[in-house]
PDB file of C-alpha atoms in Angstrom:
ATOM      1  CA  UNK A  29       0.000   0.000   0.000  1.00  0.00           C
ATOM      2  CA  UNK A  30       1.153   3.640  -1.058  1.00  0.00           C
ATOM      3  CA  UNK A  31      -0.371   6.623   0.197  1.00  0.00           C
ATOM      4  CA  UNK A  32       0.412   9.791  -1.208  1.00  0.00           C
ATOM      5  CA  UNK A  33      -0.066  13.254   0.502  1.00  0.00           C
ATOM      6  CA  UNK A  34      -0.113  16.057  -1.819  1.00  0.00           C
ATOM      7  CA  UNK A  35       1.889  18.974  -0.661  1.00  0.00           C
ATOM      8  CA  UNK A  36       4.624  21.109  -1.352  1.00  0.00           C
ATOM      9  CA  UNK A  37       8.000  19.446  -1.921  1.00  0.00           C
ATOM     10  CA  UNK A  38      10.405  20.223   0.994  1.00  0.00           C
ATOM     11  CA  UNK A  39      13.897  20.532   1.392  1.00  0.00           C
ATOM     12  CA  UNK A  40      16.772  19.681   3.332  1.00  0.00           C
ATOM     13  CA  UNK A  41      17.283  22.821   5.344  1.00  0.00           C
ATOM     14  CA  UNK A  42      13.894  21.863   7.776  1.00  0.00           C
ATOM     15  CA  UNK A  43      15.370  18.617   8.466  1.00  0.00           C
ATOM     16  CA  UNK A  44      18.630  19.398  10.321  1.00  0.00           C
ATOM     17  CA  UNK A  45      19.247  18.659  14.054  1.00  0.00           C
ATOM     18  CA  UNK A  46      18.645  22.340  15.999  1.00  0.00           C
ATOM     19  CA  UNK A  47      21.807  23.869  17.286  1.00  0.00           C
ATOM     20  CA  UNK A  48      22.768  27.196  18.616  1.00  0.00           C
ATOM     21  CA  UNK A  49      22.674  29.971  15.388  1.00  0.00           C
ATOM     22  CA  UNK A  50      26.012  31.841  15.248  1.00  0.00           C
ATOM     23  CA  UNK A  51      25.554  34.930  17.236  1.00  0.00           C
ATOM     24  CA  UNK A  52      23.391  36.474  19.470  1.00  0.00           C
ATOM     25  CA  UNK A  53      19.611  37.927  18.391  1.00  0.00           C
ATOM     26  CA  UNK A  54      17.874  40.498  19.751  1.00  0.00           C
ATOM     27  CA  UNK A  55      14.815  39.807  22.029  1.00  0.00           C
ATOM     28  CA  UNK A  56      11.675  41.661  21.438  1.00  0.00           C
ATOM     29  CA  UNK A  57      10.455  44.406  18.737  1.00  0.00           C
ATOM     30  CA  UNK A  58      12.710  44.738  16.213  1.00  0.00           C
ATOM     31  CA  UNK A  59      13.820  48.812  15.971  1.00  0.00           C
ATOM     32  CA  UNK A  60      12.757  48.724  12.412  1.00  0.00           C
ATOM     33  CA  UNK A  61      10.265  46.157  10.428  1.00  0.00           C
ATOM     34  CA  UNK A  62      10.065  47.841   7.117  1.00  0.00           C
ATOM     35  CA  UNK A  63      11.794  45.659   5.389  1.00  0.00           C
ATOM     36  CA  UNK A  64      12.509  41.887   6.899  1.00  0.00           C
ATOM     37  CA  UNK A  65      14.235  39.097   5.728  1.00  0.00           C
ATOM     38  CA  UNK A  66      12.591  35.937   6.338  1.00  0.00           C
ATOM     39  CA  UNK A  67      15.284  32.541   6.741  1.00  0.00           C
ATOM     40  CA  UNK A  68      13.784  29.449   7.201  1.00  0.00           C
ATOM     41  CA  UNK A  69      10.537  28.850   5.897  1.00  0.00           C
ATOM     42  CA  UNK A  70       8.583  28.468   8.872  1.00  0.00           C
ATOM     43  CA  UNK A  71       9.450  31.976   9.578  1.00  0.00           C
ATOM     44  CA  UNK A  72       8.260  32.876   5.846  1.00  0.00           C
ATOM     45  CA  UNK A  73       4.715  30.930   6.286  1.00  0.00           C
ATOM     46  CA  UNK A  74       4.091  32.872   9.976  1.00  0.00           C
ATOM     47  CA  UNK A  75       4.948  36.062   8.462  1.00  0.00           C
ATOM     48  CA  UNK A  76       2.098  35.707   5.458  1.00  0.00           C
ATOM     49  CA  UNK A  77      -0.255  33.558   8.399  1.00  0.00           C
ATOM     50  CA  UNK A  78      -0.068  36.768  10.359  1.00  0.00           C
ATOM     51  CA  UNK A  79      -0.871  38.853   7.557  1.00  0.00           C
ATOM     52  CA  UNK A  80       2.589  40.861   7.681  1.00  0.00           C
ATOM     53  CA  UNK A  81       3.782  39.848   4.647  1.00  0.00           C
ATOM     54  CA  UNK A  82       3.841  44.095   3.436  1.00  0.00           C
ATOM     55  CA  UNK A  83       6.986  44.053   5.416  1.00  0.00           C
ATOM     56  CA  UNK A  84       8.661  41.172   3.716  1.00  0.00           C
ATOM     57  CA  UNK A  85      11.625  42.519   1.043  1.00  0.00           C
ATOM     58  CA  UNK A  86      13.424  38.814   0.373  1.00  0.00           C
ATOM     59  CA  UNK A  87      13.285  35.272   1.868  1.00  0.00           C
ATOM     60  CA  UNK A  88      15.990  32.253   1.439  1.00  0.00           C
ATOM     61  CA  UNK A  89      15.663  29.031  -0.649  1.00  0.00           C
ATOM     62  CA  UNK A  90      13.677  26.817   1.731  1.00  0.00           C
ATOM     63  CA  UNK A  91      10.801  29.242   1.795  1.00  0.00           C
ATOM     64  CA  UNK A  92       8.096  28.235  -1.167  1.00  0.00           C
ATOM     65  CA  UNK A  93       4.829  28.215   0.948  1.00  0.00           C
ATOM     66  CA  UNK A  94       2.600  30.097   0.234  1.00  0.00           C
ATOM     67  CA  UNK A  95       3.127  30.615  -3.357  1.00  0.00           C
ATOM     68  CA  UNK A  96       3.803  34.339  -3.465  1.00  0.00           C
ATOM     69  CA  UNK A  97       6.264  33.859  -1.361  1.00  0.00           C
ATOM     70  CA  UNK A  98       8.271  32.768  -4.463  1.00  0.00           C
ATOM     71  CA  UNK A  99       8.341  36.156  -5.926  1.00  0.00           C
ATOM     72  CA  UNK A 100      10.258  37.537  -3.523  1.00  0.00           C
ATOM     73  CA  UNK A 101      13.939  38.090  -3.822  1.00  0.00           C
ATOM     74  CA  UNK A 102      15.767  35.080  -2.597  1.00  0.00           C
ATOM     75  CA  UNK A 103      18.647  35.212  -0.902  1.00  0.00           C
ATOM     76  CA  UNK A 104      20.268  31.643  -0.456  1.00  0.00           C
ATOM     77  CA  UNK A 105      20.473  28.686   1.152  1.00  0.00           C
ATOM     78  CA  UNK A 106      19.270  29.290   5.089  1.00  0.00           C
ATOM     79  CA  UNK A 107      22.961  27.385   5.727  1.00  0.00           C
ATOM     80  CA  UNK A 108      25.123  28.639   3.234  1.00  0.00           C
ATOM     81  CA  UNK A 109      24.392  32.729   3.112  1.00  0.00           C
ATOM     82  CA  UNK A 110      26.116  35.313   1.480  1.00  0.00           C
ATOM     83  CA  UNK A 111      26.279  38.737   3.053  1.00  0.00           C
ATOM     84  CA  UNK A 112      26.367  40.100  -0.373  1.00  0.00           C
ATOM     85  CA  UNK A 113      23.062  38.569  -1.448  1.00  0.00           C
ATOM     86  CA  UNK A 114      21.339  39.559   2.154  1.00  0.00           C
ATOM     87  CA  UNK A 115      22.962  43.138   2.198  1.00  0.00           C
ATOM     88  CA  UNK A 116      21.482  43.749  -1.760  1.00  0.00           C
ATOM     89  CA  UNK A 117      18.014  44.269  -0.899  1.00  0.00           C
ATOM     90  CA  UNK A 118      18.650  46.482   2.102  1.00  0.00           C
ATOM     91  CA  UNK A 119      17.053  44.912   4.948  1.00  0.00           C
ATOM     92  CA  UNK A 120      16.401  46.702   8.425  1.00  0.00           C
ATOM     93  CA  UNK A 121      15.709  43.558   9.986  1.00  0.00           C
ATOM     94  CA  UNK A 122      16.564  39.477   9.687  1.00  0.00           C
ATOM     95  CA  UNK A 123      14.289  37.448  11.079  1.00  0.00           C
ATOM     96  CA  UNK A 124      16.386  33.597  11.183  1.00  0.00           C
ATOM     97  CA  UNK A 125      15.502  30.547  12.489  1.00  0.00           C
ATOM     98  CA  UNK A 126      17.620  28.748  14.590  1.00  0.00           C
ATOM     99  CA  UNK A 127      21.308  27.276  12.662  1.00  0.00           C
ATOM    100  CA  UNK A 128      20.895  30.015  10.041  1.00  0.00           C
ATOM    101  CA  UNK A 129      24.319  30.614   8.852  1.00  0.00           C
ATOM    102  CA  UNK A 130      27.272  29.868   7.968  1.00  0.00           C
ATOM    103  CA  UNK A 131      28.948  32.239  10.813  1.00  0.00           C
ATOM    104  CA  UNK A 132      31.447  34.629   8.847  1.00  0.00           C
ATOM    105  CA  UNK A 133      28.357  35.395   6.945  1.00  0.00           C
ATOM    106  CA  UNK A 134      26.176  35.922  10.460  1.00  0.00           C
ATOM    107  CA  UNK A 135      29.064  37.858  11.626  1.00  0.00           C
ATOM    108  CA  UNK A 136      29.414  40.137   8.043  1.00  0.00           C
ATOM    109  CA  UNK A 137      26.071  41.398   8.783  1.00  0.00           C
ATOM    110  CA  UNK A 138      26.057  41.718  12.674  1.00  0.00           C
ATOM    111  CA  UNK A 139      28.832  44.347  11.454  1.00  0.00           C
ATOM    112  CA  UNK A 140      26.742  46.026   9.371  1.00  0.00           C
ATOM    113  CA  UNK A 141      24.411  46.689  12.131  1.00  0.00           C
ATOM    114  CA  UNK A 142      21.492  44.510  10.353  1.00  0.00           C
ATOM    115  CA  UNK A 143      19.265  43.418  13.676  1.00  0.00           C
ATOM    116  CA  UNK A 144      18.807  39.555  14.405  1.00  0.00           C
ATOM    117  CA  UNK A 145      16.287  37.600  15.658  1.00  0.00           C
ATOM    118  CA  UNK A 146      16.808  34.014  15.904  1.00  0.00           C
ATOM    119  CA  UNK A 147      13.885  31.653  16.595  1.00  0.00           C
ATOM    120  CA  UNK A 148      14.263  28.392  18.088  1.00  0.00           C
ATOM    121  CA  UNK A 149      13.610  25.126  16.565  1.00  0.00           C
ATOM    122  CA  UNK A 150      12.354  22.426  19.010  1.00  0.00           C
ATOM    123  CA  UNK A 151      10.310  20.358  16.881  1.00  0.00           C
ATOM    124  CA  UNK A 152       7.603  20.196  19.456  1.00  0.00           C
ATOM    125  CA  UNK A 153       4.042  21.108  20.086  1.00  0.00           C
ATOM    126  CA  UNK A 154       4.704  23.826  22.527  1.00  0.00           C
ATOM    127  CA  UNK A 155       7.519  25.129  19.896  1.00  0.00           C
ATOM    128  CA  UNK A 156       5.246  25.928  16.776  1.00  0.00           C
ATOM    129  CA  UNK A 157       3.458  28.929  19.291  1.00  0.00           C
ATOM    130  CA  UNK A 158       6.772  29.722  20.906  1.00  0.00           C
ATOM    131  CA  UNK A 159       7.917  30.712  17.431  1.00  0.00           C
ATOM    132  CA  UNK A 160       4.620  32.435  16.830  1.00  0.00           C
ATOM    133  CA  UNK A 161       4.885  34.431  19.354  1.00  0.00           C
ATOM    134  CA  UNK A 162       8.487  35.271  18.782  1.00  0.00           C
ATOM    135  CA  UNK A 163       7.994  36.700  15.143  1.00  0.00           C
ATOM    136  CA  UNK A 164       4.634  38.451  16.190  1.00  0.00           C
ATOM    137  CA  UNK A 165       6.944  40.168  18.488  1.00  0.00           C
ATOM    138  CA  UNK A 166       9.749  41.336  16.591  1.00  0.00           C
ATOM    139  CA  UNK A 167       7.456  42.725  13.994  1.00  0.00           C
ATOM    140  CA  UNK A 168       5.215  44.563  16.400  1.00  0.00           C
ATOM    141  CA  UNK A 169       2.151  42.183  15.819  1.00  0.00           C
ATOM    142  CA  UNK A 170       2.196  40.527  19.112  1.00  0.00           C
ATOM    143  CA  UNK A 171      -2.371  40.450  19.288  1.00  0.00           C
ATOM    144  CA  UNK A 172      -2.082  38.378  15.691  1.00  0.00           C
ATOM    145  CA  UNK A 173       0.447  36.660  17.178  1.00  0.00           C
ATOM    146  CA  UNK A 174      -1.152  35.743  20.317  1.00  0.00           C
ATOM    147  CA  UNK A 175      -4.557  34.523  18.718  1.00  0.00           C
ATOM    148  CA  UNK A 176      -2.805  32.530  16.013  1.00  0.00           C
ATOM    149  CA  UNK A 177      -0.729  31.072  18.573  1.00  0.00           C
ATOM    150  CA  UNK A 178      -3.540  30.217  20.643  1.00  0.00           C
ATOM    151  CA  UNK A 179      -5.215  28.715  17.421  1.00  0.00           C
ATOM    152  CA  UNK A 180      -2.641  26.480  16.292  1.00  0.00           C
ATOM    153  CA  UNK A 181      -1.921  25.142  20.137  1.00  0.00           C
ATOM    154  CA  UNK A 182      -5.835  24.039  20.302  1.00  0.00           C
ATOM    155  CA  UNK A 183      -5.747  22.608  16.841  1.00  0.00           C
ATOM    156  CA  UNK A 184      -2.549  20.657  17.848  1.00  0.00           C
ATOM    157  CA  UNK A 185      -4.113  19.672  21.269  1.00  0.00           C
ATOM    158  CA  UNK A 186      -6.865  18.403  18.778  1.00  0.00           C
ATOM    159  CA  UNK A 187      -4.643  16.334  16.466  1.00  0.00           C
ATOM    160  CA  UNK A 188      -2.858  15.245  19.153  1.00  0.00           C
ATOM    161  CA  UNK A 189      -6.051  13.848  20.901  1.00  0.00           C
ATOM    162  CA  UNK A 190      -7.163  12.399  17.937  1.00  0.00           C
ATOM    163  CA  UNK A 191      -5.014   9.310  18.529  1.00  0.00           C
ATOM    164  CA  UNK A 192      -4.678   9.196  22.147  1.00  0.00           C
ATOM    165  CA  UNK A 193      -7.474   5.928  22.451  1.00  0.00           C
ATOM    166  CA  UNK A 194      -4.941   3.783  19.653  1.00  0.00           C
ATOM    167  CA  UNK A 195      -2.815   0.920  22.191  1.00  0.00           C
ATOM    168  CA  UNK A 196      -0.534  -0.256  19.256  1.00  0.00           C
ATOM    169  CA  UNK A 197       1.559   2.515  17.704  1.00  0.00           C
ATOM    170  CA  UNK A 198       3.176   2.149  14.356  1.00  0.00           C
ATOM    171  CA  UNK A 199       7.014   1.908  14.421  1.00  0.00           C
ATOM    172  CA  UNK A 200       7.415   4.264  11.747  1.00  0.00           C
ATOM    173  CA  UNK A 201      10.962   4.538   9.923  1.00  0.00           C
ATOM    174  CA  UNK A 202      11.760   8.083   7.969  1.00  0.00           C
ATOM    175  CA  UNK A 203      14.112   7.571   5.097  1.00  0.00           C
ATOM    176  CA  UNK A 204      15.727  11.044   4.096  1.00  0.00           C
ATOM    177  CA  UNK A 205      17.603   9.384   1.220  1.00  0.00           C
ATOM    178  CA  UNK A 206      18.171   6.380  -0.754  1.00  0.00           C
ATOM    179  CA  UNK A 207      21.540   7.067  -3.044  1.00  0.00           C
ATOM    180  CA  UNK A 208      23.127   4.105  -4.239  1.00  0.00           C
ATOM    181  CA  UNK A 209      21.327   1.777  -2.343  1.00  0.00           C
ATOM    182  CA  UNK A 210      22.291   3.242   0.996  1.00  0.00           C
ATOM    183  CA  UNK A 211      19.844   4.462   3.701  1.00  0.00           C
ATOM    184  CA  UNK A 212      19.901   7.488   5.333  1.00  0.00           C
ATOM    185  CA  UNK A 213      17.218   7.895   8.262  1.00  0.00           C
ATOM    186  CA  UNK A 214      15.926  10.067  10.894  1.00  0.00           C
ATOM    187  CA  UNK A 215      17.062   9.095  14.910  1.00  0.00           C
ATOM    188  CA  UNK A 216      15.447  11.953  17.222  1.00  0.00           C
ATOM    189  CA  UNK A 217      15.555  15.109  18.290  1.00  0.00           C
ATOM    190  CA  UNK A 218      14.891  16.395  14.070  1.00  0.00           C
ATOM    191  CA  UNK A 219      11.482  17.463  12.055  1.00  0.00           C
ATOM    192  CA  UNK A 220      10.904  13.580  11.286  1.00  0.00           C
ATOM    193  CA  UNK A 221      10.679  12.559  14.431  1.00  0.00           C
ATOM    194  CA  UNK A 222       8.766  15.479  16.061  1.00  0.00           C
ATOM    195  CA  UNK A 223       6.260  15.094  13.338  1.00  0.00           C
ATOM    196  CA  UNK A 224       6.095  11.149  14.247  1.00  0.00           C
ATOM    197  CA  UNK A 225       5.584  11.549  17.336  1.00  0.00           C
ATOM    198  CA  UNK A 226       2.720  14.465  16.919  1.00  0.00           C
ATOM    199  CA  UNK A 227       1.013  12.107  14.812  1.00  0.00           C
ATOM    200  CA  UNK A 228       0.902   9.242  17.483  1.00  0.00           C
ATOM    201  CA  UNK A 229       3.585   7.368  16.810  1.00  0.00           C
ATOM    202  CA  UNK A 230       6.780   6.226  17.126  1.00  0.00           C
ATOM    203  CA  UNK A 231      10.044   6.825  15.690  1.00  0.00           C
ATOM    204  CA  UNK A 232      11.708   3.037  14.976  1.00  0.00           C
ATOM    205  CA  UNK A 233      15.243   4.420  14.823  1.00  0.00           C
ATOM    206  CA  UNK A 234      16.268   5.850  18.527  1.00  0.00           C
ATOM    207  CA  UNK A 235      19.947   5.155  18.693  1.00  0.00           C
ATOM    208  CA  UNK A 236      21.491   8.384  17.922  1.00  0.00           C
ATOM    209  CA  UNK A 237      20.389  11.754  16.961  1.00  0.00           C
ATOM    210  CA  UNK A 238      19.719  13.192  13.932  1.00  0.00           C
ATOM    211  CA  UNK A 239      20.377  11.494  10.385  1.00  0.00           C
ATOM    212  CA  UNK A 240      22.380   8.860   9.353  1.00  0.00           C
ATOM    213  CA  UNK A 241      22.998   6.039   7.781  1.00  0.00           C
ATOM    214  CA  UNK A 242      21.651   2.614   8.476  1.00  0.00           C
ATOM    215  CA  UNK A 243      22.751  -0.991   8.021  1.00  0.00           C
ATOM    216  CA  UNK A 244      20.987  -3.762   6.888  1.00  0.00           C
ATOM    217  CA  UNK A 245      20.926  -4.933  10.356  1.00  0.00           C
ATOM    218  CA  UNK A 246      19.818  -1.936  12.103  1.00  0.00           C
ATOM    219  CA  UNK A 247      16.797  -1.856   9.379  1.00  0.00           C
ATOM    220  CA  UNK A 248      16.017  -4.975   9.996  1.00  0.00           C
ATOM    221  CA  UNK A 249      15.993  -4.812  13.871  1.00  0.00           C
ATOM    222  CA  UNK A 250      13.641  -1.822  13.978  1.00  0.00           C
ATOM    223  CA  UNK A 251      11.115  -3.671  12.568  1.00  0.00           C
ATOM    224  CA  UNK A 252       8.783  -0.487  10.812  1.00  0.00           C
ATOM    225  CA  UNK A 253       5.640  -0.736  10.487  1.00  0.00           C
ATOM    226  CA  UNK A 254       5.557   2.021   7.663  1.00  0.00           C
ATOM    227  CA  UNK A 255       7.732   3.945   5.638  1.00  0.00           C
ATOM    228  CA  UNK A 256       7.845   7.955   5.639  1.00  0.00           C
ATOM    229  CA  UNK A 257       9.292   9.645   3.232  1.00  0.00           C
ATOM    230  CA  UNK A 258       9.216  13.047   1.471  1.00  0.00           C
ATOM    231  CA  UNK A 259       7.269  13.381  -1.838  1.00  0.00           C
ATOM    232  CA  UNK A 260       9.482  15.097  -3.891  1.00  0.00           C
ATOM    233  CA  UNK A 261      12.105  15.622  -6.883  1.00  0.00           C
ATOM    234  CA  UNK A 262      16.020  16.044  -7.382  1.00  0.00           C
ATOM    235  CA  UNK A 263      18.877  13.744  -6.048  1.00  0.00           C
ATOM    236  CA  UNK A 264      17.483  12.668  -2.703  1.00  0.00           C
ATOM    237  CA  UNK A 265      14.166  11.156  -4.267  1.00  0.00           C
ATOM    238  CA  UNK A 266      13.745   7.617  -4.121  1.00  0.00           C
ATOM    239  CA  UNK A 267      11.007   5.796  -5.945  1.00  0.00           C
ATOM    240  CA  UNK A 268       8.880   3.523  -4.249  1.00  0.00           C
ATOM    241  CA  UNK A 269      10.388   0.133  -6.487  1.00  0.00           C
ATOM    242  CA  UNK A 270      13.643   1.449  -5.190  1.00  0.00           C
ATOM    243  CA  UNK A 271      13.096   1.335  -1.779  1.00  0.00           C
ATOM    244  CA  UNK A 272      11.316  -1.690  -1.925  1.00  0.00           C
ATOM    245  CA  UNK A 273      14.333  -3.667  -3.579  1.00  0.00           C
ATOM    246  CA  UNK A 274      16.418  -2.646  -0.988  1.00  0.00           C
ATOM    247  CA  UNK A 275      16.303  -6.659   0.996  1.00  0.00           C
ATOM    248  CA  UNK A 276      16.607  -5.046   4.254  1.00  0.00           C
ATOM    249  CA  UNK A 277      13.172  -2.785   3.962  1.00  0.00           C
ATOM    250  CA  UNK A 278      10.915  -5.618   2.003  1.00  0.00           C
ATOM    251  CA  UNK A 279      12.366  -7.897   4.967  1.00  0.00           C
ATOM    252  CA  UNK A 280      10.545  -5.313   7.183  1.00  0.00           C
ATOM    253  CA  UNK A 281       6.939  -5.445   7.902  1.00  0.00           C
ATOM    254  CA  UNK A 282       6.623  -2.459   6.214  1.00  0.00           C
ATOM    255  CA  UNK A 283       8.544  -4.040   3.056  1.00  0.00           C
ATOM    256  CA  UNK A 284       6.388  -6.229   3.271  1.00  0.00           C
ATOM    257  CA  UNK A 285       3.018  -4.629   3.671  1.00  0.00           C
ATOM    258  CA  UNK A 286       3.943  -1.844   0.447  1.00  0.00           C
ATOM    259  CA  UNK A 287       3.409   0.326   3.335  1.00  0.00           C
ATOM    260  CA  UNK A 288       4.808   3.830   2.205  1.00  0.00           C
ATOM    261  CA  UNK A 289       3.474   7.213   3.024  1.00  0.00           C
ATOM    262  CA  UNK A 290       4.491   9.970   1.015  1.00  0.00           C
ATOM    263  CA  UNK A 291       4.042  13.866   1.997  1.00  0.00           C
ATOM    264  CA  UNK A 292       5.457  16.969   1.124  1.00  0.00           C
ATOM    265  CA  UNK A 293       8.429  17.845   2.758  1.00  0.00           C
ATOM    266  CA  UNK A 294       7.588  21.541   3.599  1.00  0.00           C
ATOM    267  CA  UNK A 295       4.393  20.834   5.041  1.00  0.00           C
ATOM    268  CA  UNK A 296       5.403  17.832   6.764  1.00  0.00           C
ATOM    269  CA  UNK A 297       8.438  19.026   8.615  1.00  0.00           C
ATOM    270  CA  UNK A 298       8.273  22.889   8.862  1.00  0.00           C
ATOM    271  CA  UNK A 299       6.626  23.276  12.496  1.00  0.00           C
ATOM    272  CA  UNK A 300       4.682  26.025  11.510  1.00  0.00           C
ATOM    273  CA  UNK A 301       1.153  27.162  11.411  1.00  0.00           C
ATOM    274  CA  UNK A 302       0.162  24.065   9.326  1.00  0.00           C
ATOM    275  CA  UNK A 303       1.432  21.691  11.431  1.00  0.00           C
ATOM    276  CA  UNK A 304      -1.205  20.551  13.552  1.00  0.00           C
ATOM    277  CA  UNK A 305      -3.331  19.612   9.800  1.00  0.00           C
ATOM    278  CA  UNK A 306      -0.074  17.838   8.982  1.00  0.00           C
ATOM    279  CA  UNK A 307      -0.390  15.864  11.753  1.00  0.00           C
ATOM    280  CA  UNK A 308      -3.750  14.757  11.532  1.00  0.00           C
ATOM    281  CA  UNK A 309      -2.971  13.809   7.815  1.00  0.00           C
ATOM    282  CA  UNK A 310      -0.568  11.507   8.682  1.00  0.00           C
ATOM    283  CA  UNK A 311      -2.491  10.336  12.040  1.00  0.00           C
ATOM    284  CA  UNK A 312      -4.633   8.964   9.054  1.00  0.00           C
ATOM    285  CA  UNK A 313      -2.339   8.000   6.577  1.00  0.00           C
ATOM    286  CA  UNK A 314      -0.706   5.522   9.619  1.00  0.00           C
ATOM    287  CA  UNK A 315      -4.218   4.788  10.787  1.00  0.00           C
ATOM    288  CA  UNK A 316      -7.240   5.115   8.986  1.00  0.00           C
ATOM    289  CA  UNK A 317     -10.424   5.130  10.509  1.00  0.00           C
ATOM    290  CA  UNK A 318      -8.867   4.711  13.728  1.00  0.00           C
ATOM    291  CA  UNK A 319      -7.849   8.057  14.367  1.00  0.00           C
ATOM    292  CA  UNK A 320     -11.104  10.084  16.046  1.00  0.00           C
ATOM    293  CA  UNK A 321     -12.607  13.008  14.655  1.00  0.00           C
TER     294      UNK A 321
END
């Protein structure tokens, strides 16, 4: 069994393990929110949920949702930023999320006095409002804020709920990547495994954190029930006859089942306002007519 979830096709930058960003952001109202840079696209899709999008003047790579976002200027890779392309469009504010970088870049700008705010990334429930909250703040919108945030914490209480009566819990394994035959997964503390876990179930790789790559063994012994992986395009896709050949997955239940759920990577893993209808999506995709409404 395939299921596919249409949505937009993410990308690698929302997938990362969270970590410190490279210097120090301001707390609180930015001095000037004229024109903001949004990095990270989380940060893009809470600026246009909140209806401040007037104030946006560019946005990096990962950022695609909504679709207007796209015709703003884009200024890079959230990981791999050039003070040259940021400094172009003459911001008065960056608005990054968490691991934005690389640092001589983060530092370039700090020395052009740009303002920083750096958002964390949790992967969590409580973090999706935290980082609704955050923005809100820095661009003087902290009642839009405040009733969004409120909005997506009920809908995730909801989604959550939704699955709290199920006793066995799918051991779900997320494959970032299939090249040559080798398999890179998700361990915890990343966007897979947040997302798995929000949706009621459970990661089947907890031996390390992050991504990496897997034996046939260590597929084997984790015994999935089902197969996540992004829905999307360019080097990192891998077809669902691929993954299936691989004789570690079809020795799987999963393998063996065809059971492979498919959903766009920016709405799966971005922790942002859609997250909670993510969720529920895959709450269903693992569970069917199980999951409560």
């Amino acid at each position: 069994m395939t299921i596919r979830l249409s949505a937009i096709a993410g990308t690698i930058g929302m997938l990362a393990i969270p970590h410190a960003g490279f210097a120090e952001g301001i707390t609180g109202r930015v001095p000037d929110a004229s024109r903001v840079v949004s990095i990270g696209d989380s940060i893009t899709e809470i600026v246009y949920a909140l209806g401040e999008e007037g104030r946006l003047v560019g946005r990096d790579s990962t950022s695609t949702y909504p679709e207007s976002a796209n015709k703003l200027p884009d200024v890079g890779y959230m990981r791999a930023l050039s003070p040259e392309g940021v400094l172009s469009i003459n911001p008065t504010a960056i608005i990054a999320v968490e691991g934005s970088g690389p640092k001589e870049t983060i530092e370039v700008l700090k020395k052009a006095s740009v303002p920083f705010v750096f958002v964390p990334e949790n992967y969590t429930a409580a973090s999706v409002a935290e980082k609704i909250r955050i923005v809100g703040r820095a661009l003087g919108a902290d009642r839009k804020a405040e009733t969004l945030a409120k909005k997506v914490e009920s809908d995730l209480a909801a989604a959550q709920n939704e699955t709290s009566n199920i006793k066995a819990r799918k051991r779900v394994l997320f494959i970032l990547s299939a090249q040559g035959g080798k398999i890179m997964a998700s361990g915890t503390r990343t966007a897979a495994n947040g997302i798995i876990e929000l949706a009621g179930a459970e990661n089947a790789i907890t031996e390390f954190r992050g991504y990496k790559p897997l034996t046939d063994e260590s597929i084997i012994t984790a015994k999935p029930d089902v197969i996540l992986v992004m829905d999307r395009g360019g080097d990192h896709s891998a077809a669902n006859t691929e993954l299936l050949a691989n004789k570690a997955i079809a020795a799987t239940p999963a393998g063996q089942a065809k059971n492979i759920v498919r959903m766009g990577g920016q709405y799966l893993l971005g922790f942002g306002p859609r997250t909670a209808q993510a969720a529920h999506d895959l709450a269903k995709a693992f569970y069917g007519n199980e999951v409560s409404q």
